[in-house]
Short mmCIF file of C-alpha atoms in Angstrom, two decimals:
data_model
loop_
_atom_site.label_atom_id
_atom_site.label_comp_id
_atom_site.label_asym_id
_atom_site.label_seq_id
_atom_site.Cartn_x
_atom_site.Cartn_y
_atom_site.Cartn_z
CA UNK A 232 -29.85 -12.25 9.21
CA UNK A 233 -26.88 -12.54 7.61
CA UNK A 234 -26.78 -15.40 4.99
CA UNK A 235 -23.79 -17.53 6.06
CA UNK A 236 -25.22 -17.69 9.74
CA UNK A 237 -27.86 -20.39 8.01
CA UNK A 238 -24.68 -22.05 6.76
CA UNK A 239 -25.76 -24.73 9.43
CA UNK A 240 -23.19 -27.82 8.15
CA UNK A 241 -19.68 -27.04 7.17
CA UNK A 242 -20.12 -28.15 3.86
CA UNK A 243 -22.63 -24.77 3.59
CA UNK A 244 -20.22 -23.11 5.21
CA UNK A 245 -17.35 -23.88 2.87
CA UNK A 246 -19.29 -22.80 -0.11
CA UNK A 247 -20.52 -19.37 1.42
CA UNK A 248 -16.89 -18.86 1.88
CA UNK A 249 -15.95 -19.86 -1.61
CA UNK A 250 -18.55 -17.46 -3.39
CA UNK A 251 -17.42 -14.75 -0.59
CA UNK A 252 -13.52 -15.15 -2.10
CA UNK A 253 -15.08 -15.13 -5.65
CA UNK A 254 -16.61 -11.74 -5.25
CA UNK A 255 -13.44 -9.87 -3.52
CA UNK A 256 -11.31 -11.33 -6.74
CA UNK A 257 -11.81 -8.92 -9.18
CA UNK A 258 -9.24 -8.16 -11.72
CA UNK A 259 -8.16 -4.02 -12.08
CA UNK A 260 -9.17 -2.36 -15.09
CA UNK A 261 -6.91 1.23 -14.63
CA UNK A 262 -4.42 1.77 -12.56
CA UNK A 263 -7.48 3.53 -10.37
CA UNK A 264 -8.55 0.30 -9.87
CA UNK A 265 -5.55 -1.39 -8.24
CA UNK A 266 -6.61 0.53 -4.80
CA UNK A 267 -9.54 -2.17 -4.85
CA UNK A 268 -8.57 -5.33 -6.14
CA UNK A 269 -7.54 -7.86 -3.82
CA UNK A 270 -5.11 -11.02 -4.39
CA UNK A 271 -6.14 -14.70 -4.13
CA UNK A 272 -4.55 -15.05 -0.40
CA UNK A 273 -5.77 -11.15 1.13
CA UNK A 274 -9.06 -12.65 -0.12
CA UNK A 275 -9.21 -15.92 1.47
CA UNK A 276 -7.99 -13.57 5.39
CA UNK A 277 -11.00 -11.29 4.34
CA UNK A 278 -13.49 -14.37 3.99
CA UNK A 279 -11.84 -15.86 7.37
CA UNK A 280 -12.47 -12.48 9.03
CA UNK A 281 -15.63 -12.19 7.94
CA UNK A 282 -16.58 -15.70 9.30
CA UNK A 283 -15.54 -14.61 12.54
CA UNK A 284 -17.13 -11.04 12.67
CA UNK A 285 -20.19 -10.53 13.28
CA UNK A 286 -20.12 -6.16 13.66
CA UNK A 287 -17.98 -3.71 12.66
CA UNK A 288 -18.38 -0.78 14.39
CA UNK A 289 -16.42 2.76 13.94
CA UNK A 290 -16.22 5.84 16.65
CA UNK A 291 -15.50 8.56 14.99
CA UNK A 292 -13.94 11.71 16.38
CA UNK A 293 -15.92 15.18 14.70
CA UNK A 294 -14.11 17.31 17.99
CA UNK A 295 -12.65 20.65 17.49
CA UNK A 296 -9.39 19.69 16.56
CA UNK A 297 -10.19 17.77 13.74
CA UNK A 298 -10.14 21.17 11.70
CA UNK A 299 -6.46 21.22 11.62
CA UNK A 300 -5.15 21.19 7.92
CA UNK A 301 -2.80 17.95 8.85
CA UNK A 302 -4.84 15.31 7.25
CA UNK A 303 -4.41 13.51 3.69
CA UNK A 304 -6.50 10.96 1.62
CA UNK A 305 -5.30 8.74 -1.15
CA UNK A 306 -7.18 9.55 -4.15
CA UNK A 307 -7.36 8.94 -7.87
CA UNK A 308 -5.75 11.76 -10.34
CA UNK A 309 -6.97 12.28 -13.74
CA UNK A 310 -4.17 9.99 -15.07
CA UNK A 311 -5.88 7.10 -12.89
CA UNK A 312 -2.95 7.18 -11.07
CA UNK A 313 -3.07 7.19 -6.96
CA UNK A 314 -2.03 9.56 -4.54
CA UNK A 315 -2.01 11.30 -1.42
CA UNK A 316 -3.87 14.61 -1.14
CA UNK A 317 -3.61 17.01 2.13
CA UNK A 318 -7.21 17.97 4.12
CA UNK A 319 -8.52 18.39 7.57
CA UNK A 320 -8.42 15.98 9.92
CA UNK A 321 -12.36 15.94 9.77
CA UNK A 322 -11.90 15.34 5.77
CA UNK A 323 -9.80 12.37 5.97
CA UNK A 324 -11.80 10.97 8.88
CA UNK A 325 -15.18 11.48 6.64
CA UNK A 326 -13.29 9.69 3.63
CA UNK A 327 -12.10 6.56 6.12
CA UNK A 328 -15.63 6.15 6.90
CA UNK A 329 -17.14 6.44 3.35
CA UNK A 330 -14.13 3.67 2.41
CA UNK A 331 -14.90 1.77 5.27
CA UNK A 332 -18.68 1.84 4.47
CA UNK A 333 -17.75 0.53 0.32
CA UNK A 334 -16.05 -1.85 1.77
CA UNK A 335 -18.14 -4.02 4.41
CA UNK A 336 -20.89 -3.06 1.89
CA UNK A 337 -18.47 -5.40 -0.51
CA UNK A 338 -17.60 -7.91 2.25
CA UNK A 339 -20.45 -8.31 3.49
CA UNK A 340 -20.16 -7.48 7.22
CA UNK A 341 -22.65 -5.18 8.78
CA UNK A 342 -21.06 -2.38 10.28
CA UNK A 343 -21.88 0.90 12.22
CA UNK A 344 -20.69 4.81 12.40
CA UNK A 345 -21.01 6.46 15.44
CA UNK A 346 -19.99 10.22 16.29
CA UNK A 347 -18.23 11.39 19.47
CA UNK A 348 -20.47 14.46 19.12
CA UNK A 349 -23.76 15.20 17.36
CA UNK A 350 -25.97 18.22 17.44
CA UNK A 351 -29.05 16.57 18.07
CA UNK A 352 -27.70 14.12 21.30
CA UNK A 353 -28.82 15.23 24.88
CA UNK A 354 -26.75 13.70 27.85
CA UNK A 355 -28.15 10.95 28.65
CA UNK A 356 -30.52 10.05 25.69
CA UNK A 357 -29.94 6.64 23.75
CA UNK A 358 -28.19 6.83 20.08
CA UNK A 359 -30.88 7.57 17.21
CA UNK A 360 -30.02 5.95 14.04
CA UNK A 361 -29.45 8.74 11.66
CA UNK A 362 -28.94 11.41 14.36
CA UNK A 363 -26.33 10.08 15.80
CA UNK A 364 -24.92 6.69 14.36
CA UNK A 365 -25.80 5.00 10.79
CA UNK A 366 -26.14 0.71 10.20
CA UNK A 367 -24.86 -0.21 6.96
CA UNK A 368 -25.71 -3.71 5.86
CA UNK A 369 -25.78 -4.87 2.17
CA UNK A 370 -29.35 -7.14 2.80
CA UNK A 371 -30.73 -3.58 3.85
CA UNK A 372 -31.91 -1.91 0.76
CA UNK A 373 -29.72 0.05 -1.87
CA UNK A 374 -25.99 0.72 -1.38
CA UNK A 375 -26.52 3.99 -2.41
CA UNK A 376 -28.90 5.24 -0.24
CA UNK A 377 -26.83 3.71 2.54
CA UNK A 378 -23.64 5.40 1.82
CA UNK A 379 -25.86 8.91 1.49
CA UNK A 380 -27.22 8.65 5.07
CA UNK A 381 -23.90 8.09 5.96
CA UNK A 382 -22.66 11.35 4.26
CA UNK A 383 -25.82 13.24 5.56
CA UNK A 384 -25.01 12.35 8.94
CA UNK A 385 -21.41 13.45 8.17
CA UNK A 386 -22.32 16.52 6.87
CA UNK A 387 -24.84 17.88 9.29
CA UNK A 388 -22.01 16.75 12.13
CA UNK A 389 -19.05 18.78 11.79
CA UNK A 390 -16.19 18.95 14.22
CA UNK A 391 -17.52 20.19 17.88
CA UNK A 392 -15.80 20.86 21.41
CA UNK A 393 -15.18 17.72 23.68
CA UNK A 394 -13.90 14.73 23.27
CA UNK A 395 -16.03 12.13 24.96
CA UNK A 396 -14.71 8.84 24.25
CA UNK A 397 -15.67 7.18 27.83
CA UNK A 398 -19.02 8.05 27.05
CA UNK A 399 -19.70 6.75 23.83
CA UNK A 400 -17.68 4.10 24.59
CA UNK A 401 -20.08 3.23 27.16
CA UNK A 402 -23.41 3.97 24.70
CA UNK A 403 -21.40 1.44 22.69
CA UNK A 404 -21.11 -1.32 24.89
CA UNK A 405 -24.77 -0.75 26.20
CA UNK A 406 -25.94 -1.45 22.46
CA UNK A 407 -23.46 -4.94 22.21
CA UNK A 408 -24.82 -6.27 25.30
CA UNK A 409 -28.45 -5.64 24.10
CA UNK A 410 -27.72 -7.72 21.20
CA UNK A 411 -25.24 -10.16 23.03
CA UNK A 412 -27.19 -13.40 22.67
CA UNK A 413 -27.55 -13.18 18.94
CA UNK A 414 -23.64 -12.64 18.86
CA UNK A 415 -22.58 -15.74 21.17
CA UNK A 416 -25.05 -17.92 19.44
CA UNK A 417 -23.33 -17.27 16.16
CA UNK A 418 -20.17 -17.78 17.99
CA UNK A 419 -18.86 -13.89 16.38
CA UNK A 420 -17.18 -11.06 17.50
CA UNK A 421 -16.66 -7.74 17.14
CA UNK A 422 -14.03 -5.51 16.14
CA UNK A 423 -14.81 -1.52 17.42
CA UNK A 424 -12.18 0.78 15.27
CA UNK A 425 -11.82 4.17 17.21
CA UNK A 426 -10.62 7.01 14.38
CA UNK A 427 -9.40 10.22 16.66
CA UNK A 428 -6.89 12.94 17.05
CA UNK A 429 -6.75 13.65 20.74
CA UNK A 430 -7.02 12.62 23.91
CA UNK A 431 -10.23 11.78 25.80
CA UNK A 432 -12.02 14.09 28.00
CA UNK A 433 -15.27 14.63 29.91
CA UNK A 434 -18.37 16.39 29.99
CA UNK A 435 -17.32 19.90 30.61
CA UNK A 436 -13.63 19.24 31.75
CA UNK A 437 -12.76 21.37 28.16
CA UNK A 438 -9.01 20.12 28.63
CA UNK A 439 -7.05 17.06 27.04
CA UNK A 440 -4.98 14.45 29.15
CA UNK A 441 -6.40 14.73 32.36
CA UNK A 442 -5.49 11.93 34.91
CA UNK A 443 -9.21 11.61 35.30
CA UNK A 444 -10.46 10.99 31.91
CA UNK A 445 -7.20 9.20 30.93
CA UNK A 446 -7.42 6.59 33.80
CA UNK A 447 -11.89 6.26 32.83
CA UNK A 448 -10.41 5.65 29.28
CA UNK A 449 -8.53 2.77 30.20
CA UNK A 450 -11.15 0.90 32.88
CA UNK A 451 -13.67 1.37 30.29
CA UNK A 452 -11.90 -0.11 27.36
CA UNK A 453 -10.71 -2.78 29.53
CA UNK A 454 -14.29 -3.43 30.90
CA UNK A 455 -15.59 -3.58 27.34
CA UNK A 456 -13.06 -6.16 25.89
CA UNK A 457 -13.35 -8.11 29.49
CA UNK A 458 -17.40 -8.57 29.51
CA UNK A 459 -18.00 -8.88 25.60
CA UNK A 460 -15.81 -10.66 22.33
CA UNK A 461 -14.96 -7.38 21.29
CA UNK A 462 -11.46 -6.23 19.92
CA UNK A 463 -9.39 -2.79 19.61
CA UNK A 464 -8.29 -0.67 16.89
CA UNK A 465 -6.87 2.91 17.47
CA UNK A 466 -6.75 4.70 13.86
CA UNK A 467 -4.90 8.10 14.79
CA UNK A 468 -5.26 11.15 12.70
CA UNK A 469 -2.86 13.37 14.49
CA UNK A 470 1.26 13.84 14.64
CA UNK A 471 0.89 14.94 18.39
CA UNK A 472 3.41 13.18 20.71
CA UNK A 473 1.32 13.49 23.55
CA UNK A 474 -1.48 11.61 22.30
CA UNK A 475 0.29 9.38 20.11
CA UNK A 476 2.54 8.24 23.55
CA UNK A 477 -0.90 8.09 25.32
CA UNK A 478 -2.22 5.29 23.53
CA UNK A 479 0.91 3.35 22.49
CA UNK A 480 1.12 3.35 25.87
CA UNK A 481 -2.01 1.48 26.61
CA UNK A 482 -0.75 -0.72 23.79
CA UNK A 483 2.18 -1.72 25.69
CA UNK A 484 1.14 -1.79 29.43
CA UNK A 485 -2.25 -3.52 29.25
CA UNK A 486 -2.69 -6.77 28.39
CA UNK A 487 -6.05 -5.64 25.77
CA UNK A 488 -6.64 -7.40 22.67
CA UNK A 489 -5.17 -3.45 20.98
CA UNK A 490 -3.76 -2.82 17.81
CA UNK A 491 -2.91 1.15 16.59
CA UNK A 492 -1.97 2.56 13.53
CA UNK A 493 -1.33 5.92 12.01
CA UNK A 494 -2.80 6.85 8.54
CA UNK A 495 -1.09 5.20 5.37
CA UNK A 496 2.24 7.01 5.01
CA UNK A 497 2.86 6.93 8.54
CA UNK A 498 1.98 3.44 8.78
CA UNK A 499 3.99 2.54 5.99
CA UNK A 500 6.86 3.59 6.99
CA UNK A 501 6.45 1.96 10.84
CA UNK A 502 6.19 -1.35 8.88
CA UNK A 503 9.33 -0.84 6.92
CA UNK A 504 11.00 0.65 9.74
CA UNK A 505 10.20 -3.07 11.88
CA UNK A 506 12.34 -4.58 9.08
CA UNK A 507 9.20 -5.40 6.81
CA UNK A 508 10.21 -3.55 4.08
CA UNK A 509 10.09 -6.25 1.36
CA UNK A 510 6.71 -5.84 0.29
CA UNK A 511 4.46 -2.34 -1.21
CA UNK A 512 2.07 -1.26 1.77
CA UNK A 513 -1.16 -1.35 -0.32
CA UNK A 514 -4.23 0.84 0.50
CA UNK A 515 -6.45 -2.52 0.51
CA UNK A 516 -3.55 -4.34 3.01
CA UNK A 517 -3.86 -0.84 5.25
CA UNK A 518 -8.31 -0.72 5.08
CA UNK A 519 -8.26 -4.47 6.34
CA UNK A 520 -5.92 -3.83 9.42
CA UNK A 521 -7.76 -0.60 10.15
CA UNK A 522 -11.25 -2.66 9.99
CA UNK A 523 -9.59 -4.99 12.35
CA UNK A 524 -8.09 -8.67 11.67
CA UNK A 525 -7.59 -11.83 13.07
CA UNK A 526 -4.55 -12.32 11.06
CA UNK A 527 -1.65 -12.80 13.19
CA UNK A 528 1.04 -12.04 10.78
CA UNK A 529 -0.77 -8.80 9.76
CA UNK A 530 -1.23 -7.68 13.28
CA UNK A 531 2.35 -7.87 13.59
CA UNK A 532 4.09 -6.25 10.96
CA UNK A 533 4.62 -2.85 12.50
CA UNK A 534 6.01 -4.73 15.42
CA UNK A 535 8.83 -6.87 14.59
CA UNK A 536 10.19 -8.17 11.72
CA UNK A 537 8.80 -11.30 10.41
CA UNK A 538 10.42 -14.75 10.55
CA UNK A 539 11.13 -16.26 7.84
CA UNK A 540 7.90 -18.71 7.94
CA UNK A 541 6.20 -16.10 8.16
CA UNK A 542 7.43 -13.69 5.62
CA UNK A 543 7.06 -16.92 3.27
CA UNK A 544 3.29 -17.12 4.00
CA UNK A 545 2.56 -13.54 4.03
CA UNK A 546 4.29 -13.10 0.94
CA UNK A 547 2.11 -16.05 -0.86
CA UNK A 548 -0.57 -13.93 0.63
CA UNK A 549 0.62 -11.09 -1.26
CA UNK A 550 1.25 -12.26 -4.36
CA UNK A 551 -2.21 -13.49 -5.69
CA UNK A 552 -0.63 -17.11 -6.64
CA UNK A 553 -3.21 -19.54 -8.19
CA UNK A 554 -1.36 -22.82 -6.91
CA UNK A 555 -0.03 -23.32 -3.53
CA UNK A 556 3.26 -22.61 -3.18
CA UNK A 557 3.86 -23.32 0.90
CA UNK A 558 5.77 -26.66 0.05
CA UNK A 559 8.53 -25.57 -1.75
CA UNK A 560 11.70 -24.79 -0.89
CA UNK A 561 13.48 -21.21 0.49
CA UNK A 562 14.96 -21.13 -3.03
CA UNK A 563 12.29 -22.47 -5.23
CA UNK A 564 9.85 -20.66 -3.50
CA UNK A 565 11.33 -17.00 -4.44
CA UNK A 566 11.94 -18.00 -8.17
CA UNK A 567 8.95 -19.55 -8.45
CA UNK A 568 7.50 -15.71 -6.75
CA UNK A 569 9.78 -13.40 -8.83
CA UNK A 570 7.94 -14.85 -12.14
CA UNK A 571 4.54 -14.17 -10.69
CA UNK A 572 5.34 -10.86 -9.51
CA UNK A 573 7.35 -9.92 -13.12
CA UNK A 574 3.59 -10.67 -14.45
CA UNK A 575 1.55 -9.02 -11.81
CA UNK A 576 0.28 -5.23 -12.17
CA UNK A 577 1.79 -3.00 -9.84
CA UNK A 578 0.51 -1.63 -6.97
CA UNK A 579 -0.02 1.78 -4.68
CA UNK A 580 3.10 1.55 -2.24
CA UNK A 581 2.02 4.43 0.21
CA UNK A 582 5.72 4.27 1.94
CA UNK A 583 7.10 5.74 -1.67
CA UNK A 584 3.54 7.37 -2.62
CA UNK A 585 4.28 5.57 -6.07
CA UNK A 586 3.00 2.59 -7.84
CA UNK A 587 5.39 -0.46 -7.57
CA UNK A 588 6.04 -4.30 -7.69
CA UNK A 589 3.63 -5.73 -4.62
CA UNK A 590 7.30 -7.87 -3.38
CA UNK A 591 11.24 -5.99 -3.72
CA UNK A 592 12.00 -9.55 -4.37
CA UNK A 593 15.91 -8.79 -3.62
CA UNK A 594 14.54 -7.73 -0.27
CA UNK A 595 12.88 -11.29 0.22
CA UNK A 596 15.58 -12.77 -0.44
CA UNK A 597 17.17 -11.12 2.63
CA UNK A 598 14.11 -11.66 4.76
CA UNK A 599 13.83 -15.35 3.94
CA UNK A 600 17.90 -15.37 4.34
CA UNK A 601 17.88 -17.23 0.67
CA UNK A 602 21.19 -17.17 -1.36
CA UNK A 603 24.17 -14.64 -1.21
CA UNK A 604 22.07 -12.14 -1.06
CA UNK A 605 20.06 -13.03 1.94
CA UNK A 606 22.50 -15.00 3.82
CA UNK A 607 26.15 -13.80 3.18
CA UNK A 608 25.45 -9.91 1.86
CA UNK A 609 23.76 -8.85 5.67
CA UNK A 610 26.89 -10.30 7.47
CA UNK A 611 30.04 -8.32 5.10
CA UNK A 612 28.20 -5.49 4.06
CA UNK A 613 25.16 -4.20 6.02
CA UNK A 614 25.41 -0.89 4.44
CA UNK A 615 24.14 -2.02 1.55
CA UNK A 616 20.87 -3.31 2.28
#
């Protein structure tokens, strides 16, 4: 069982969530390490989360077209230095999942990888851990034999024909509902991330974007999130219109609890684009939206821009701030932020593939409307911004 479930008092409770917080803070030591290390307020949403969540669970898409040589993966040069490297689809989905895997390993929250496809599945046979889905749990033996079933099932799974979403899907919420009064005792969740680059089909139909498996797509998601605490996460690996339309368009039209993102670059630039340009899009900011939050303000940043409240309180999130800072003033607030980010190590910005300052303070200035710069600049000179 997982250790703060005994938490029975909230007293327990409090301090299972203060040693959680303690464990994500860890200082970088390279540049490397910057991809990893988490400020004071991204740690306290992570603890939150994890309060709230009892299963992580990941469908990942091995289908034929996840050969394509589209992908990229943010990785660590020889100058410890981050950045973005082009692979397969298949390549980057196999490095999301081993980075997903570190980090509920480092969390704390169980979590599970499941294939669309795997050689050794019959139609109509039940999931067989290490066939066709791996558990990864930290109170379940060594992290390193963990994260090598995980490769081994990765490895001896390579991209397939089909794309059978509707039917794992289903396998999926067969397995939640066996386990569903363990889950509503603890009063958790779940948050199912679905990592694919095309659009769903069926058994034999051989062809994307039929009405058919489109419209199953949609009455099965919806019957999952309606019968169990479960929540949404599309993770595309693809630049196709066609699907990318598809399921923005489920995003839009249905009232599911539904969030999707692109990979990093793309994503960073969809924040910036909602007027949330004033702070670096981190790899760690873009791993805990793709795992799924129940931050509001972090759900919404490649929706609309922020209000000022709100960019206040995401950027004390940001900014790894050892006092609180929410009473001060516009003003106060973004001197008192400029001197903590002047003395804060910079960070992997995937929107400029460089490392920079984790808040353009000028640009907060103009997102909290503070001073000339904020208030009077936007109105005589928007070409400047």
């Amino acid at each position: 069982k997982r250790y703060w479930l005994q938490a029975t008092d909230s007293y327990a409770r409090q301090q299972v969530r203060a040693v959680m917080e303690q464990q994500l803070l860890k200082a970088p030591q390279a540049l490397a390490a910057s991809e990893l290390w988490m400020p004071a307020g991204l740690a306290r949403v992570v603890a939150q989360d994890d309060q709230r969540i009892g299963l992580r669970i990941y469908l990942l898409d091995n289908s034929s077209s996840t050969r394509q040589p589209d992908g990229s993966v943010v990785v660590a040069g020889t100058d410890g230095r981050l950045r973005q490297n082009p692979c397969t689809r298949w390549e980057e989905i196999c490095a999301f999942a081993e980075d997903h895997a570190r980090w509920n390993l480092r969390v704390g929250t169980p979590c599970e990888f499941v294939l669309l496809n795997s050689t050794s599945r019959t139609s109509g046979s039940r999931m067989v851990e290490g066939g066709d889905c791996v558990h990864i749990d930290r109170d379940q033996g060594p992290e390193a034999n963990q994260l090598q079933k995980l490769r081994e099932l990765l490895m001896n799974n390579g991209p397939s024909p089909g794309t059978p979403i509707v039917e794992r899907l289903q396998d999926i919420q067969h397995r939640i509902q066996a386990n569903f009064s363990a889950l509503a005792q603890a009063r958790q969740m779940i948050f199912l991330t679905i990592v694919t680059d095309g659009l769903p089909t069926s058994r034999g139909s051989g062809q994307s974007g039929w009405v058919k498996d489109t419209k199953r797509t949609i009455e099965t998601m919806r019957s999952l999130c309606a019968s169990l605490p479960v929540q949404l996460v599309i993770r595309l690996c693809t630049d196709e219109e066609q699907t990318i339309d598809f399921y923005n368009n489920i995003d839009e039209e249905l009232e599911l609890p539904l969030d999707i993102l692109d990979d990093i670059s793309g994503e960073a630039r969809e924040v910036a684009k909602h007027g949330n340009d004033w702070f670096a899009y981190t790899p760690v900011l873009h791993r805990i939206r793709e795992a799924g939050t129940l931050s509001k303000i972090l759900d919404s940043i490649d929706e609309r821009p922020l209000s000022v409240l709100e960019a206040q309180q995401l950027a004390e999130l940001l900014c790894g701030s050892q006092k609180p800072l929410a009473g001060l003033g516009k003003r106060q607030f973004v001197n008192e932020l400029q001197e903590i980010v002047a003395q804060a190590p910079l960070v992997y910005d995937a929107r400029w593939q460089e490392m920079r300052p984790i808040v353009d303070i000028p640009k907060l200035r103009i997102a909290m409307r503070v001073g000339f710069r904020g208030v009077v600049l936007p109105v005589i000179c928007p070409c400047l911004l």
